[in-house]
JSON list of C-alpha atoms in Angstrom, two decimals:
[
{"chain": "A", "resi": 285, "resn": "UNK", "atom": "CA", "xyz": [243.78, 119.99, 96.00]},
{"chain": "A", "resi": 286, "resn": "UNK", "atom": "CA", "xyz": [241.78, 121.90, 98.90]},
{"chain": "A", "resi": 287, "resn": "UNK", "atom": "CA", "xyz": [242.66, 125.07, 100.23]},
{"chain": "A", "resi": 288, "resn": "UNK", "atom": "CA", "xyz": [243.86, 123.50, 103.37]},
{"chain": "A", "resi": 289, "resn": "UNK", "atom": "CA", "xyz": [246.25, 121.46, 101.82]},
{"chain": "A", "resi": 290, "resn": "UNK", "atom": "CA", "xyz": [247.53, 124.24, 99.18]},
{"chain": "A", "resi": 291, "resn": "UNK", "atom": "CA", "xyz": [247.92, 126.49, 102.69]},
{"chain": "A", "resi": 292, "resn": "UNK", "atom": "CA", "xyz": [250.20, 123.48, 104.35]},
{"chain": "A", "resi": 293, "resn": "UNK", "atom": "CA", "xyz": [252.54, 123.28, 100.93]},
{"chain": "A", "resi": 294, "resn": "UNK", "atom": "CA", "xyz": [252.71, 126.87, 100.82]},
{"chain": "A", "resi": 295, "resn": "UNK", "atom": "CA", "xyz": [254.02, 126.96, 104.34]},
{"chain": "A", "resi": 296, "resn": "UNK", "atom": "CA", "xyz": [256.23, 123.92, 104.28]},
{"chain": "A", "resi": 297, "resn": "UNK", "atom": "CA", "xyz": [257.91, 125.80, 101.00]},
{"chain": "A", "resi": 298, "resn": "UNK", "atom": "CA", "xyz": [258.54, 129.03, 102.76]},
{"chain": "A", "resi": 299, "resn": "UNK", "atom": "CA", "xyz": [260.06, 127.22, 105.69]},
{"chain": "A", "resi": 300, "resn": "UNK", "atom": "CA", "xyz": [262.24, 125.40, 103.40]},
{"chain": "A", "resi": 301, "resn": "UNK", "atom": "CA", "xyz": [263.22, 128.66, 101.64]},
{"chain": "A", "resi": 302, "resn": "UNK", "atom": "CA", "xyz": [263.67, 130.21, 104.86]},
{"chain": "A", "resi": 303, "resn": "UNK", "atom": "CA", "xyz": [266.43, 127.12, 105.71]},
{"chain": "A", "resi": 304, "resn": "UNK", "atom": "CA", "xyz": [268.89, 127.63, 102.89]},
{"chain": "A", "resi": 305, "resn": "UNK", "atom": "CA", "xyz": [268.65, 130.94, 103.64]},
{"chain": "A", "resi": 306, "resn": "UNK", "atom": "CA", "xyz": [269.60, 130.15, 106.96]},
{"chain": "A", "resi": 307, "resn": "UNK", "atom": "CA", "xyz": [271.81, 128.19, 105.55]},
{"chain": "A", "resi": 308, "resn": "UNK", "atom": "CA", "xyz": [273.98, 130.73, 103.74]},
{"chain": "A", "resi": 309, "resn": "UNK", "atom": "CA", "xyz": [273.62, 133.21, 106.55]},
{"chain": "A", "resi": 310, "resn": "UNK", "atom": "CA", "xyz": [275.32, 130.81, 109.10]},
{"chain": "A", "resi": 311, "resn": "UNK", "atom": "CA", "xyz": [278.25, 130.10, 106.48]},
{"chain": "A", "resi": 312, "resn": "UNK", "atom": "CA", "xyz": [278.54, 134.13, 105.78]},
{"chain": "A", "resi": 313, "resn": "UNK", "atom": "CA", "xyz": [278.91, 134.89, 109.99]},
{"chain": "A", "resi": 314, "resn": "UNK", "atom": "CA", "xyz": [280.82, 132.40, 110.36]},
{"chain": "A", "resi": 315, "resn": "UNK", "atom": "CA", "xyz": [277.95, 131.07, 113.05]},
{"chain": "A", "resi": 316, "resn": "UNK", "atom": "CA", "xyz": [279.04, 127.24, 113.14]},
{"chain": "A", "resi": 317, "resn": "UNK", "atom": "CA", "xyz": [276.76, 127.15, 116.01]},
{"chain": "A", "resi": 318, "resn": "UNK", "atom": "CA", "xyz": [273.67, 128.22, 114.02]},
{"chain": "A", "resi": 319, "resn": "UNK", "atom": "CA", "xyz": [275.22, 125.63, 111.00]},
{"chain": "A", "resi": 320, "resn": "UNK", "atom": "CA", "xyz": [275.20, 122.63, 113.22]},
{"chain": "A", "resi": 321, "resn": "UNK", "atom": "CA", "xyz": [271.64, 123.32, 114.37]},
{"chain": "A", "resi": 322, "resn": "UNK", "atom": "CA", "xyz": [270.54, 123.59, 110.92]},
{"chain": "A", "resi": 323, "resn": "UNK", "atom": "CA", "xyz": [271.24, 119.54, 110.31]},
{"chain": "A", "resi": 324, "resn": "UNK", "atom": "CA", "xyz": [269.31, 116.71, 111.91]},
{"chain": "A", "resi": 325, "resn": "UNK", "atom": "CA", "xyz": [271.31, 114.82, 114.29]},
{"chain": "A", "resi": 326, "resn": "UNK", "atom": "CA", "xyz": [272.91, 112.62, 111.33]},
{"chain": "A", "resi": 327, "resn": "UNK", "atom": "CA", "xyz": [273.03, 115.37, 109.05]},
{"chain": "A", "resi": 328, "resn": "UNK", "atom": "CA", "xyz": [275.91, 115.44, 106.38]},
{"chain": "A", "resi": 329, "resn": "UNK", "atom": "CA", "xyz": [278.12, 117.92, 104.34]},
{"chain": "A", "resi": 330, "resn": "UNK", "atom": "CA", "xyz": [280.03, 117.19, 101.60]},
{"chain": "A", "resi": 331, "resn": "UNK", "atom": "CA", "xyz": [282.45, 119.63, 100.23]},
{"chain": "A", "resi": 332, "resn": "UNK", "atom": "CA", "xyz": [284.93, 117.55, 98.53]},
{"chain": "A", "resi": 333, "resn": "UNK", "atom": "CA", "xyz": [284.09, 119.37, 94.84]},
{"chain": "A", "resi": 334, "resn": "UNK", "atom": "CA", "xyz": [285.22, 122.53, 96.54]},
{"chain": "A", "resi": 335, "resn": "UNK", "atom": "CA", "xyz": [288.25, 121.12, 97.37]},
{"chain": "A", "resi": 336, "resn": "UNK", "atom": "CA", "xyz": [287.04, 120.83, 101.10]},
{"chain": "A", "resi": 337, "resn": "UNK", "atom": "CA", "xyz": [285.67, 117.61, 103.25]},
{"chain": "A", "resi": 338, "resn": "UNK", "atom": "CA", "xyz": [282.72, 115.23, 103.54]},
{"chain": "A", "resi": 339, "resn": "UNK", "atom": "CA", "xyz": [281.42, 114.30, 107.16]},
{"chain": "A", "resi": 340, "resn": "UNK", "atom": "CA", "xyz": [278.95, 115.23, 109.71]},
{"chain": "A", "resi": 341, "resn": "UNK", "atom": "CA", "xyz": [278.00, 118.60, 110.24]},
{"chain": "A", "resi": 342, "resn": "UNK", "atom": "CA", "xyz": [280.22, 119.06, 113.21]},
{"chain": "A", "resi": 343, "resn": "UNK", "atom": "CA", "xyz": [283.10, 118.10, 111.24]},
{"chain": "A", "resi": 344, "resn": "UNK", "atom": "CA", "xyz": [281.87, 120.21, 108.41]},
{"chain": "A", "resi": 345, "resn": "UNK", "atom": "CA", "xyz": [281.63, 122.86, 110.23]},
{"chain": "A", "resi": 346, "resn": "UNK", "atom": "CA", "xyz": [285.28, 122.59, 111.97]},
{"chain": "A", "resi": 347, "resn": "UNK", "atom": "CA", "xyz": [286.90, 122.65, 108.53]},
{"chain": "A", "resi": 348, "resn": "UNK", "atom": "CA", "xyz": [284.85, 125.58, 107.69]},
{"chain": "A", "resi": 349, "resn": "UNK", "atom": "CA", "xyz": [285.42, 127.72, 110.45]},
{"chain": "A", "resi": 350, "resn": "UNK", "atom": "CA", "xyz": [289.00, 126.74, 109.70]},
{"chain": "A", "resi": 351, "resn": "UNK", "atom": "CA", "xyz": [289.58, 127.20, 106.21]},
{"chain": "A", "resi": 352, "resn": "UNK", "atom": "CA", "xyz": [286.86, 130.19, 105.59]},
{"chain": "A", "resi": 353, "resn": "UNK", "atom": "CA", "xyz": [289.02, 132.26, 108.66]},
{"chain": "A", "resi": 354, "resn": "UNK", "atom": "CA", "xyz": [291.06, 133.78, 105.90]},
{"chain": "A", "resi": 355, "resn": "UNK", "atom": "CA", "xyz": [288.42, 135.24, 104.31]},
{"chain": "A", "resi": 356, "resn": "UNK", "atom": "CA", "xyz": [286.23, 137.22, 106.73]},
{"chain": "A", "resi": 357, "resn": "UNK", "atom": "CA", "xyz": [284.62, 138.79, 104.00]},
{"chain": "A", "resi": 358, "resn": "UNK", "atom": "CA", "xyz": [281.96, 136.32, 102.53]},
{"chain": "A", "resi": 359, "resn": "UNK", "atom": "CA", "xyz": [278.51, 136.76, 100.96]},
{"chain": "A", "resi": 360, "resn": "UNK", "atom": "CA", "xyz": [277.37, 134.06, 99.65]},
{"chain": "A", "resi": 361, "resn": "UNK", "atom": "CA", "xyz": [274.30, 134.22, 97.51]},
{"chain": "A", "resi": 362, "resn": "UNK", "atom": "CA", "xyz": [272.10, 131.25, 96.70]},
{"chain": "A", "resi": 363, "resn": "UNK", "atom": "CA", "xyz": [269.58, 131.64, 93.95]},
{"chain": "A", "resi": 364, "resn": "UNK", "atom": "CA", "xyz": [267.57, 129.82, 91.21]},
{"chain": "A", "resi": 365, "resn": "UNK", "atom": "CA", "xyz": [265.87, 127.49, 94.35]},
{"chain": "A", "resi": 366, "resn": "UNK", "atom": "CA", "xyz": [263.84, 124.22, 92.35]},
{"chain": "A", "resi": 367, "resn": "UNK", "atom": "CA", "xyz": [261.84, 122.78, 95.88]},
{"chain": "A", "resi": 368, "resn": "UNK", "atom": "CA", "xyz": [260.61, 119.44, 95.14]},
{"chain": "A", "resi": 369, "resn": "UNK", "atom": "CA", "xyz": [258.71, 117.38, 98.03]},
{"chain": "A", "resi": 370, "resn": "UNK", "atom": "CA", "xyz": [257.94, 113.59, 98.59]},
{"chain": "A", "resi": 371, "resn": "UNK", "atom": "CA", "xyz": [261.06, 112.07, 96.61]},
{"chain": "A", "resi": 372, "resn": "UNK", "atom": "CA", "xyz": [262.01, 109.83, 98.77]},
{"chain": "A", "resi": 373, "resn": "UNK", "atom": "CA", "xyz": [260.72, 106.04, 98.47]},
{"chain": "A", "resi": 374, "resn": "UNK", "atom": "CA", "xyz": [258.59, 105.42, 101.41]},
{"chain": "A", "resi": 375, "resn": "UNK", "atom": "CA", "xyz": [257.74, 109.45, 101.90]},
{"chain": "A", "resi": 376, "resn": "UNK", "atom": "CA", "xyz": [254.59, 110.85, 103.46]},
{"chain": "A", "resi": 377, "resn": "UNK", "atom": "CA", "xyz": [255.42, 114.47, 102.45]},
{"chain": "A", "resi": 378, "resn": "UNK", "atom": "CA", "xyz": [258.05, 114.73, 105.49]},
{"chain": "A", "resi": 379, "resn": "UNK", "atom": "CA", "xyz": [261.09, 115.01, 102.98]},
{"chain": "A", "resi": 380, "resn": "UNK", "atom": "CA", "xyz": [262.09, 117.44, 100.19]},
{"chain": "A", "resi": 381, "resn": "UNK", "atom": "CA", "xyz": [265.17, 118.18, 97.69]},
{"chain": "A", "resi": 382, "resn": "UNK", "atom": "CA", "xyz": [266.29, 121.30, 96.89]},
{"chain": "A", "resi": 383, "resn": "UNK", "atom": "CA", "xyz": [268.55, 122.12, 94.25]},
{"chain": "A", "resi": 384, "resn": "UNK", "atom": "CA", "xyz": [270.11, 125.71, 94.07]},
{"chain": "A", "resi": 385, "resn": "UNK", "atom": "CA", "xyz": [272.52, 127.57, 92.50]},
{"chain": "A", "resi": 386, "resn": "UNK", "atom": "CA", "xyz": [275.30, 129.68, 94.37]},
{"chain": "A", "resi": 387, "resn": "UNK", "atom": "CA", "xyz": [278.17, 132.17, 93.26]},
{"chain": "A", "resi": 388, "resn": "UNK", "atom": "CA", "xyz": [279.88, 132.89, 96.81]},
{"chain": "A", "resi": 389, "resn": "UNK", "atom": "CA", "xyz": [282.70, 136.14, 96.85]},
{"chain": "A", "resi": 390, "resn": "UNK", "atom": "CA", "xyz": [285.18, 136.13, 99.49]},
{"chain": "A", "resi": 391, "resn": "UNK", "atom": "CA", "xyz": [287.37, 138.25, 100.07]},
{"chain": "A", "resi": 392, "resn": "UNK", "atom": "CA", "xyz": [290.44, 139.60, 103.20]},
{"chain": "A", "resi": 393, "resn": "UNK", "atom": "CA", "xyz": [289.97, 142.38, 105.06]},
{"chain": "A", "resi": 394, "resn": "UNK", "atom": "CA", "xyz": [291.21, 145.88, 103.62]},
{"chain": "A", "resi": 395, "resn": "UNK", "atom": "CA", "xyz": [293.93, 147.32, 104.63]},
{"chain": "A", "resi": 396, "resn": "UNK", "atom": "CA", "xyz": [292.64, 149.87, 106.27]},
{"chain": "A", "resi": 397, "resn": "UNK", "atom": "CA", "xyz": [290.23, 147.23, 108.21]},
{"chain": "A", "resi": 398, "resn": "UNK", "atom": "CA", "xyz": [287.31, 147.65, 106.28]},
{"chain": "A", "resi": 399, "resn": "UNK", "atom": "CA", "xyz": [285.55, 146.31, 103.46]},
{"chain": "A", "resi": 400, "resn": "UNK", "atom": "CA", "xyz": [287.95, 144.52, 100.29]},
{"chain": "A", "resi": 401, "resn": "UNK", "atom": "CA", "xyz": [287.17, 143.28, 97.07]},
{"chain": "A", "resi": 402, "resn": "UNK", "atom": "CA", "xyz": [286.54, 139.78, 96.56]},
{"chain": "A", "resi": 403, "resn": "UNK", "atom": "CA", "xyz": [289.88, 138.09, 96.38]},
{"chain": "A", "resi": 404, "resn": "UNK", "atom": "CA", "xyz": [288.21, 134.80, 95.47]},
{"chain": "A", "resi": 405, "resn": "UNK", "atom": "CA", "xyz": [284.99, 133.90, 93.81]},
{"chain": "A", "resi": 406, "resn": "UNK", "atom": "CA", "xyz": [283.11, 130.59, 93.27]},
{"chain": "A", "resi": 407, "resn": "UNK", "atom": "CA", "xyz": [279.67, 129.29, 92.16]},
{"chain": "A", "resi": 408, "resn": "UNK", "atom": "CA", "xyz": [278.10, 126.17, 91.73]},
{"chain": "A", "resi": 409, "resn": "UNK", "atom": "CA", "xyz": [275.15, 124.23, 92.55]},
{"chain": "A", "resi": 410, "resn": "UNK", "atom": "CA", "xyz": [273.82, 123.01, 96.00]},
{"chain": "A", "resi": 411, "resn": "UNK", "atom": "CA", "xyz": [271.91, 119.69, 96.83]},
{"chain": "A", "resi": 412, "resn": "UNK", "atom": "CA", "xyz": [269.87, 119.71, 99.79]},
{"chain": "A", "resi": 413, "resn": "UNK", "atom": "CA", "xyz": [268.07, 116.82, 101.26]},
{"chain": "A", "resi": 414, "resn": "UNK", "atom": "CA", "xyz": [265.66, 118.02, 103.93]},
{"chain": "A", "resi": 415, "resn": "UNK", "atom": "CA", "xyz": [263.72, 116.16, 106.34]},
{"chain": "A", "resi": 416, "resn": "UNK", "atom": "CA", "xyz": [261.00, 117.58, 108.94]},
{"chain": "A", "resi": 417, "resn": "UNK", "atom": "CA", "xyz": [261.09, 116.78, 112.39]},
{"chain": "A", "resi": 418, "resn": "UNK", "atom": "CA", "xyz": [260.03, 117.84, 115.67]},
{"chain": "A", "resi": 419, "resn": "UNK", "atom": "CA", "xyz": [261.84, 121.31, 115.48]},
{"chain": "A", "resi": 420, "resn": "UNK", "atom": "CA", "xyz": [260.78, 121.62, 112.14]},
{"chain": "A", "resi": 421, "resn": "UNK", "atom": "CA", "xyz": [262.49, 121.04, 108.81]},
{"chain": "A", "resi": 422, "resn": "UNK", "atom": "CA", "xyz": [266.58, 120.72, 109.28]},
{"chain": "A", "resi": 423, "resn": "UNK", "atom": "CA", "xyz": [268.85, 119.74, 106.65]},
{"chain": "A", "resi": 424, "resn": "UNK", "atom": "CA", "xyz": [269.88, 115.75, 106.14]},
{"chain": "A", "resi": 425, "resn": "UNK", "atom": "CA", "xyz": [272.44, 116.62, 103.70]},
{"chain": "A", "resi": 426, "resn": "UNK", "atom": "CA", "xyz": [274.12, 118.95, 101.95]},
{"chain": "A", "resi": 427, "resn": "UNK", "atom": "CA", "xyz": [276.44, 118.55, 98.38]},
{"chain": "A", "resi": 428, "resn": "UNK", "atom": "CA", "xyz": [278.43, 121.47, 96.99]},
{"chain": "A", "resi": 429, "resn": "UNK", "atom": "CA", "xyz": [279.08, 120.85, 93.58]},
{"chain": "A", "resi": 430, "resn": "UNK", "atom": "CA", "xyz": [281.20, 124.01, 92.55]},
{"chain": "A", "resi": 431, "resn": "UNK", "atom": "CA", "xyz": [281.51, 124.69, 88.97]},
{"chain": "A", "resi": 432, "resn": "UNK", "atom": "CA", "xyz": [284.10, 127.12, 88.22]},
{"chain": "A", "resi": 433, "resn": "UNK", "atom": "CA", "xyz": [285.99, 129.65, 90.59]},
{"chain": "A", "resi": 434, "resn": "UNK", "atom": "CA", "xyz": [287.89, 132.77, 89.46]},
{"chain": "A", "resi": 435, "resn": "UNK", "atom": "CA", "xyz": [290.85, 133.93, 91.44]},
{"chain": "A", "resi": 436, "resn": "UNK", "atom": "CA", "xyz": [292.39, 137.43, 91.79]},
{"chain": "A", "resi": 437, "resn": "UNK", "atom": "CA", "xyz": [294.57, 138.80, 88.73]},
{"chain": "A", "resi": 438, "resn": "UNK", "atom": "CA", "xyz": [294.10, 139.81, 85.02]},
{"chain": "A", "resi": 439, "resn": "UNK", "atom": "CA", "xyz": [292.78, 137.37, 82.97]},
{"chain": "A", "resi": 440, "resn": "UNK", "atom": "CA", "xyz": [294.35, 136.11, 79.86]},
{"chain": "A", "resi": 441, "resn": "UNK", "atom": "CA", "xyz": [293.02, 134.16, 76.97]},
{"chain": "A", "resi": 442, "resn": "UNK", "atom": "CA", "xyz": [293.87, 130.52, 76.75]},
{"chain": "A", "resi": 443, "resn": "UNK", "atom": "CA", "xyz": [296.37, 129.06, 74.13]},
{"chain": "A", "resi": 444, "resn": "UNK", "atom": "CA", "xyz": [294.99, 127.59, 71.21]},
{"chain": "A", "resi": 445, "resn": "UNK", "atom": "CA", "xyz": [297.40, 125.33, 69.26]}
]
C-alpha cells in the first residue's frame, strides 16, 4: 500500500469516526436538524429493538424528538467503533460498516432545574451503513440493537425455583 493511499484511508476513517460522533451529539441536543443532515437523502433508522420505530430519517427523527422530550438529560456514549470499508458487492471504497457499542443514560431534570441522575439507562450495539457522497460521508442506515436497559429502583435478585 503507498503512502498516498494509507493517507486517503486514514482520512476517510477519521471522517467516519467523526460521523457517529456526530451522530450521538445530534441525538444528545436534541438537534433533529443536525440528525437529518447526517443521512443521505434515503437514509434509514431503525429503532424497533428499543422499543421505538423504523423509517426514514425524518420520521426517525420526529419520534425521537418526541419520545426523548422526557428526558432532557441524555449522554449517550458510543464506544468500541470496528470501521470496516468496501463491504458492499459492487463497492469501489465509497461504502463502509461500522459496528459500535453504546450505553446511553437519560435522565429528567432535577428538581431544582439542574442536573439529575439517570432515571433510565440502556446499551447496546449500533449498525451503521455509510456511504460517501458529494458532501462527504452521511449515514445510509442506522440499526439500534439494544441489549439490556436498567430502570430506576433497587434491584433485587431473581427467583430461582
Amino acid at each position: 500500500m503507498t503512502q498516498r493511499v494509507e493517507l486517503a484511508t486514514v482520512r476517510d476513517r477519521l471522517a467516519v469516526d467523526g460521523l457517529v460522533t456526530e451522530y450521538a451529539v445530534a441525538v444528545d441536543d436534541g438537534d433533529w436538524e443536525a440528525y437529518r443532515g447526517l443521512f443521505t437523502a434515503k437514509g434509514r433508522a431503525d429503532y424497533r429493538s428499543a422499543g421505538g420505530i423504523e423509517g426514514s430519517a425524518g420520521e426517525v427523527a420526529g419520534w425521537l424528538a418526541e419520545h426523548l422530550e422526557g428526558f432532557p438529560v441524555r449522554q449517550h456514549l458510543i464506544v468500541n467503533r470496528r470501521v470496516r470499508f468496501g463491504v458492499r458487492e459492487q463497492d469501489t471504497g465509497d461504502t463502509a460498516q461500522v459496528q459500535a457499542d453504546y450505553v446511553s443514560p437519560m435522565g429528567r431534570t432535577g428538581q431544582d432545574g439542574g442536573p439529575a441522575a439517570p432515571d433510565f439507562v440502556c446499551g447496546g450495539r449500533y449498525a451503521f451503513a455509510v456511504l460517501r457522497t458529494d458532501d462527504g460521508w452521511r449515514l445510509s442506515e442506522v440499526v439500534v440493537r439494544e441489549k439490556w436497559r436498567s430502570l430506576p429502583g433497587p434491584w433485587t435478585a431473581p427467583v430461582v425455583n
